[in-house]
XYZ file of C-alpha atoms in Angstrom:
427
model
C -3.166 -48.525 77.319
C -1.417 -49.830 74.140
C 0.681 -46.643 74.166
C 1.805 -46.482 77.413
C 2.617 -50.212 76.899
C 4.649 -49.055 74.218
C 6.711 -46.543 75.222
C 7.318 -48.372 78.838
C 8.775 -51.110 76.495
C 10.608 -48.850 74.333
C 12.234 -47.435 77.432
C 13.107 -51.075 78.465
C 14.848 -51.907 75.345
C 17.338 -48.889 75.627
C 15.659 -46.663 72.892
C 16.521 -42.943 73.533
C 13.822 -40.676 75.261
C 12.741 -38.872 72.573
C 12.370 -41.607 69.977
C 10.606 -43.627 72.564
C 7.993 -40.620 72.952
C 7.465 -40.308 69.005
C 6.954 -43.810 68.307
C 4.833 -44.357 70.845
C 2.961 -41.582 69.445
C 3.021 -42.444 65.953
C 1.152 -45.366 67.389
C -1.212 -43.668 69.249
C -2.306 -41.887 66.104
C -2.744 -45.770 64.434
C -4.529 -46.521 67.057
C -6.766 -43.887 66.665
C -7.651 -44.415 62.979
C -5.227 -46.351 61.080
C -2.403 -44.604 58.824
C -4.700 -41.686 57.633
C -3.689 -39.998 60.918
C 0.054 -40.191 60.603
C -0.257 -36.807 57.935
C -0.774 -35.135 61.263
C 2.705 -36.138 62.710
C 5.004 -33.688 60.658
C 2.987 -30.570 61.392
C 2.856 -31.411 65.183
C 6.544 -31.967 65.336
C 7.278 -28.741 63.424
C 4.646 -27.101 65.842
C 6.317 -28.374 68.678
C 9.457 -26.328 68.005
C 7.967 -23.628 66.477
C 8.018 -21.256 69.644
C 10.457 -18.054 69.832
C 11.702 -18.702 73.296
C 13.130 -22.029 72.595
C 16.634 -19.842 71.047
C 17.450 -18.849 74.447
C 18.206 -22.491 75.455
C 21.383 -22.891 73.198
C 22.973 -19.572 73.697
C 22.561 -19.916 77.699
C 24.104 -23.315 77.049
C 27.197 -21.955 74.806
C 27.714 -19.129 77.304
C 28.061 -21.543 80.077
C 30.785 -23.703 78.137
C 32.648 -20.658 77.352
C 32.608 -19.382 80.866
C 33.572 -23.037 81.821
C 36.210 -23.202 79.498
C 37.980 -19.902 80.563
C 38.468 -21.032 84.127
C 35.346 -18.947 85.946
C 34.945 -22.301 88.132
C 38.246 -22.051 89.177
C 37.594 -18.474 90.059
C 34.322 -18.813 91.497
C 35.482 -21.488 93.726
C 38.301 -19.751 94.943
C 36.024 -16.883 96.006
C 33.635 -19.339 97.612
C 36.192 -20.624 99.603
C 37.871 -17.621 101.282
C 34.055 -16.585 102.313
C 33.009 -19.766 104.006
C 36.421 -21.971 104.147
C 37.474 -20.839 107.488
C 34.349 -22.788 109.071
C 34.493 -26.766 109.956
C 33.582 -28.176 107.005
C 35.017 -25.687 105.049
C 35.126 -27.216 101.785
C 31.595 -28.589 102.105
C 30.339 -25.079 102.338
C 32.575 -23.914 99.678
C 30.962 -26.141 97.437
C 27.976 -25.413 98.569
C 28.077 -21.554 98.092
C 29.926 -22.070 94.609
C 27.021 -24.000 93.171
C 25.032 -21.021 93.712
C 27.620 -18.557 91.711
C 27.742 -21.428 89.159
C 24.234 -21.436 89.008
C 23.975 -18.038 87.196
C 26.309 -18.907 84.541
C 25.098 -22.058 83.415
C 21.742 -23.174 84.958
C 22.597 -26.963 84.603
C 22.832 -29.296 87.081
C 25.072 -31.925 85.416
C 27.436 -29.053 84.176
C 27.835 -28.367 87.783
C 28.130 -31.397 89.013
C 31.069 -32.596 86.432
C 32.559 -29.431 87.044
C 33.005 -29.713 90.642
C 33.227 -33.424 90.470
C 36.872 -32.990 88.434
C 37.831 -30.195 90.630
C 36.093 -29.915 94.399
C 35.592 -33.336 94.636
C 39.560 -34.523 94.631
C 39.998 -31.131 96.580
C 37.883 -32.460 99.348
C 39.284 -36.121 99.892
C 42.890 -34.582 99.223
C 41.809 -32.538 102.837
C 40.519 -35.630 104.434
C 36.854 -35.952 103.348
C 35.415 -39.161 102.289
C 34.804 -39.284 98.597
C 31.210 -40.474 98.795
C 30.293 -37.523 101.693
C 32.140 -35.233 98.863
C 30.250 -36.662 95.806
C 26.643 -36.542 97.951
C 27.393 -32.608 98.946
C 27.992 -32.034 94.940
C 25.042 -33.583 94.167
C 22.871 -31.743 96.539
C 24.515 -28.815 95.482
C 24.002 -29.145 91.658
C 20.381 -28.503 91.392
C 20.791 -25.154 92.517
C 22.266 -24.541 88.767
C 18.749 -25.095 87.304
C 16.699 -23.463 89.925
C 18.620 -19.813 90.420
C 18.260 -18.440 86.592
C 18.854 -18.759 83.827
C 17.165 -22.149 83.729
C 16.901 -24.425 80.311
C 14.179 -26.261 82.167
C 12.214 -23.144 83.110
C 12.429 -21.747 79.552
C 10.982 -24.815 78.169
C 8.241 -24.816 81.028
C 7.468 -21.277 80.285
C 7.689 -21.986 76.632
C 5.120 -24.588 76.172
C 2.794 -23.427 79.289
C 2.638 -19.653 78.245
C 4.102 -18.994 81.527
C 5.997 -15.494 81.919
C 9.874 -16.921 81.833
C 10.810 -13.797 83.210
C 8.767 -14.442 86.451
C 9.722 -18.352 86.380
C 13.331 -16.759 86.952
C 11.914 -14.532 89.505
C 10.597 -17.146 91.341
C 13.573 -19.397 91.235
C 16.083 -17.152 93.363
C 14.589 -17.565 96.627
C 14.329 -21.443 96.444
C 17.673 -21.798 95.278
C 19.171 -19.860 97.575
C 17.137 -21.570 100.566
C 18.464 -25.053 99.488
C 21.858 -23.346 99.746
C 21.587 -22.452 103.324
C 19.867 -25.377 104.375
C 22.534 -27.811 102.979
C 24.832 -25.825 104.668
C 22.773 -26.027 107.809
C 22.697 -30.099 107.040
C 26.468 -29.929 106.765
C 26.982 -27.937 110.242
C 24.547 -30.596 111.828
C 26.320 -33.785 110.560
C 29.628 -32.044 111.057
C 30.854 -33.903 114.014
C 29.010 -37.097 112.962
C 31.394 -37.112 109.759
C 33.928 -35.738 111.325
C 34.656 -33.199 109.110
C 37.999 -31.563 108.547
C 38.295 -28.083 110.421
C 40.159 -24.980 108.483
C 43.677 -24.361 109.348
C 42.760 -20.404 109.045
C 40.417 -18.142 107.896
C 41.477 -16.094 104.708
C 42.470 -11.952 105.380
C 40.199 -8.894 104.425
C 42.994 -8.552 101.211
C 42.687 -11.686 100.412
C 38.821 -11.558 99.969
C 38.844 -8.412 98.521
C 41.543 -9.800 95.792
C 39.536 -12.226 95.273
C 36.391 -10.660 95.002
C 37.984 -8.171 92.475
C 39.671 -10.890 89.913
C 36.056 -12.518 90.106
C 34.010 -9.393 88.906
C 33.936 -10.725 85.311
C 32.577 -13.890 86.466
C 30.132 -12.338 88.911
C 29.015 -9.699 85.983
C 27.399 -12.175 84.050
C 24.223 -13.381 85.971
C 23.846 -9.411 87.239
C 23.797 -8.644 83.234
C 21.376 -11.251 82.581
C 18.889 -11.505 85.746
C 19.317 -7.531 85.698
C 18.418 -7.498 81.635
C 15.290 -9.797 81.713
C 13.861 -8.930 85.366
C 14.007 -5.186 84.746
C 12.295 -5.506 81.570
C 15.155 -4.265 79.588
C 15.397 -7.328 77.375
C 13.630 -10.786 76.931
C 15.147 -14.145 78.127
C 16.339 -15.192 74.221
C 18.033 -11.535 73.655
C 19.481 -12.043 77.229
C 21.103 -15.353 76.000
C 22.600 -14.031 73.068
C 24.198 -11.040 75.270
C 25.236 -13.652 77.585
C 27.152 -15.689 74.799
C 28.554 -12.169 73.537
C 29.804 -11.207 76.813
C 31.438 -14.474 77.416
C 33.229 -14.071 74.309
C 34.837 -11.073 75.281
C 35.698 -12.632 78.438
C 37.358 -15.682 77.058
C 38.931 -13.732 74.015
C 40.033 -10.349 75.470
C 39.990 -10.482 79.130
C 41.301 -14.034 80.311
C 42.930 -15.006 76.767
C 42.093 -18.316 76.978
C 39.534 -18.951 74.438
C 41.184 -20.370 70.972
C 39.194 -21.544 67.717
C 39.587 -25.348 68.159
C 37.989 -24.670 71.700
C 35.589 -22.739 70.295
C 34.770 -25.567 67.916
C 34.313 -27.901 70.611
C 32.117 -25.666 72.767
C 29.588 -25.376 69.684
C 29.637 -29.204 68.825
C 29.070 -29.888 72.598
C 26.296 -27.261 72.436
C 24.689 -28.463 69.450
C 24.725 -31.952 70.773
C 22.913 -31.166 74.260
C 20.251 -29.021 72.283
C 19.775 -31.673 69.997
C 18.926 -33.964 72.360
C 16.344 -31.724 74.027
C 14.814 -30.391 70.811
C 14.402 -34.224 69.900
C 12.472 -34.707 73.096
C 10.305 -31.663 72.498
C 9.904 -31.628 68.844
C 8.196 -35.843 69.279
C 6.577 -34.863 72.206
C 4.262 -33.031 70.024
C 2.806 -35.789 68.493
C 2.003 -37.628 71.645
C 0.743 -34.798 73.192
C -1.981 -34.259 70.899
C -3.061 -37.441 70.641
C -3.257 -37.294 74.853
C -5.102 -34.376 74.384
C -7.580 -36.170 71.710
C -8.138 -39.065 73.904
C -9.166 -36.566 76.696
C -6.149 -37.754 79.168
C -5.396 -34.206 81.058
C -9.247 -34.235 81.560
C -9.629 -37.959 82.851
C -6.803 -37.256 85.351
C -8.228 -34.127 86.718
C -11.150 -35.987 87.242
C -9.903 -38.893 89.026
C -7.303 -36.776 91.265
C -10.418 -34.081 92.147
C -12.161 -37.845 92.845
C -9.928 -38.382 95.254
C -9.500 -35.168 97.207
C -10.530 -31.494 95.962
C -8.437 -30.301 98.985
C -5.907 -27.594 97.344
C -3.327 -28.703 99.736
C -3.693 -32.864 98.952
C -3.854 -32.122 95.382
C -0.545 -30.243 95.267
C 1.021 -33.301 97.298
C -0.325 -36.037 94.730
C 1.512 -34.102 91.935
C 4.719 -33.522 93.880
C 4.609 -37.414 94.961
C 3.848 -37.952 91.256
C 6.330 -36.022 89.995
C 9.348 -37.323 92.280
C 8.399 -41.058 91.565
C 8.361 -40.836 88.075
C 11.380 -38.199 87.665
C 13.281 -41.746 89.819
C 13.052 -43.551 86.470
C 12.634 -40.884 83.705
C 14.311 -38.071 81.799
C 13.068 -34.881 83.593
C 12.939 -33.001 80.360
C 10.554 -35.510 78.805
C 8.398 -36.017 82.074
C 8.236 -31.924 81.853
C 6.925 -32.046 78.366
C 4.426 -34.606 78.789
C 3.008 -34.432 82.118
C 2.839 -30.448 82.318
C 0.051 -29.911 79.735
C -1.716 -33.206 81.328
C -1.223 -31.544 85.399
C -1.115 -28.009 84.979
C -5.040 -27.853 84.367
C -5.217 -29.799 87.326
C -3.512 -27.034 89.145
C -5.367 -24.361 87.878
C -8.754 -26.195 88.688
C -7.456 -26.030 92.481
C -6.447 -22.002 92.020
C -3.235 -22.181 91.686
C -1.274 -19.076 90.002
C 0.967 -20.644 87.091
C 4.194 -18.991 87.811
C 3.427 -21.037 91.540
C 2.683 -24.224 89.848
C 5.593 -23.738 87.460
C 8.041 -23.517 90.177
C 6.666 -26.290 91.835
C 7.115 -28.479 88.531
C 10.701 -26.933 88.387
C 11.503 -27.811 92.165
C 10.166 -31.264 91.982
C 11.646 -32.514 88.582
C 14.968 -30.480 89.595
C 15.267 -33.061 92.909
C 15.002 -35.713 90.996
C 18.177 -35.120 89.130
C 19.825 -36.746 92.427
C 17.639 -39.667 93.257
C 18.269 -43.171 92.329
C 18.112 -45.275 90.198
C 18.519 -42.619 86.754
C 19.371 -39.051 88.980
C 21.565 -37.850 86.052
C 23.687 -35.971 88.497
C 24.588 -39.505 90.488
C 25.899 -40.683 87.038
C 27.845 -37.736 86.203
C 29.265 -37.765 89.403
C 29.965 -41.834 89.192
C 31.365 -41.430 86.072
C 34.089 -38.764 86.795
C 35.212 -39.529 90.307
C 34.721 -43.505 90.223
C 32.607 -43.727 92.928
C 29.675 -45.977 93.162
C 26.218 -44.676 92.840
C 24.559 -46.043 95.656
C 27.380 -45.278 98.206
C 26.960 -41.488 96.761
C 22.923 -42.160 97.236
C 23.363 -43.173 100.997
C 25.175 -40.372 102.051
C 22.830 -37.932 100.191
C 19.702 -38.749 101.893
C 20.107 -36.180 104.901
C 19.949 -33.379 101.686
C 17.820 -35.110 99.757
C 14.924 -34.984 102.929
C 15.728 -30.929 103.374
C 15.219 -30.210 99.947
C 12.020 -32.363 99.875
C 10.953 -30.210 102.494
C 11.909 -26.929 100.853
C 9.994 -28.089 97.780
C 6.802 -28.709 100.213
C 7.209 -25.467 102.442
C 7.246 -23.240 98.723
C 4.388 -25.600 97.063
C 2.180 -25.066 100.188
C 3.500 -21.298 101.114
C 1.959 -19.257 98.057
C 3.547 -16.037 99.254
C 7.088 -17.205 99.719
C 6.912 -18.822 96.265
C 5.629 -15.471 94.778
C 7.182 -12.874 96.907
C 9.655 -11.828 94.386
C 7.831 -12.147 91.231
C 4.976 -10.186 93.012
C 7.462 -7.580 93.478
C 8.722 -7.432 90.467
C 5.154 -7.413 89.057
C 5.543 -10.588 87.109
C 2.397 -12.472 89.609
C -0.999 -10.993 90.973
């Protein structure tokens, strides 16, 4: 109890989540046996990071930074616009489809929200969209980024839980595409009520072809990453390093927009993002060991199974727990703390490891756009100046739709594991 109270107090006082986790773990060690247990701390910190697949994370982040810097975002937006811009609410549809293209580059919801918050939201406002609605569409589409691979959250989950990262990547493709289609349907349904602008004209076939050709260098990147990983040619870590090499080639040779100064800035941003994640992972090693010593995973499993041993009821409880905690806590920290606790519970009700993993990923991704601490809401609010509460209100139809998608893939195992099974990653 003292550990949980300490953690909450640290968070309320504004302590960074990684240090709050570490200090709570240290308090747990002292509570177990005084200062004699503190010697365990350094080894748990090191062991928490001594996992080879974690090397993929900084490479994927850097590749995304490079592709953003070279203007890939604008090319992908133009491609999406010529494909779907002719419909009512064309820019809203463009926003959603561009999120699918962008997902294969960065795998980051906040990067998507920041990029489109600076580009598409102002363009939508100029065309007659309400700014809060434009931000809501951007937030709803942003979670496609960490759902369709590459996804940093999948790398963390797979590395920590010993689940095939390639299998998780395969499992994320279909949910990501379904989220895009369903959100586009929400846009269509609400088109008249929101009085969305109509397109003045559709793109000609010649314009579509020219835009597609100019975007080929960007579209090739996810093909290289996913084709290599899912085809068994390279590991996720090797694919991430290849993605960086390819991004550098595109930026220097093809687009010629990459300079040493911009490269240095991107390396600094990559180090900062990676550092924050790795601090959380490292200190979570202490807290995780303490939780295992105190048998907290077993106690939680016994409590939940005491309520119901029905497979679907247990899945629903886990999803609700993740969504509620995701409203007030960083999703990487949630994954690192709760996955070792809840995954054994999913095993007891017969969930395939990759299926359990995609449930975790989808639930935590949705938490990125739920108030009060949804990261994508904060990014869009800071970039556009729109109030978070106004964005959250307009976001509700999209949020309800995406939670519905989460439950469909959670309860329908064949849909969740269709692609992983076809590629041989699941039984």
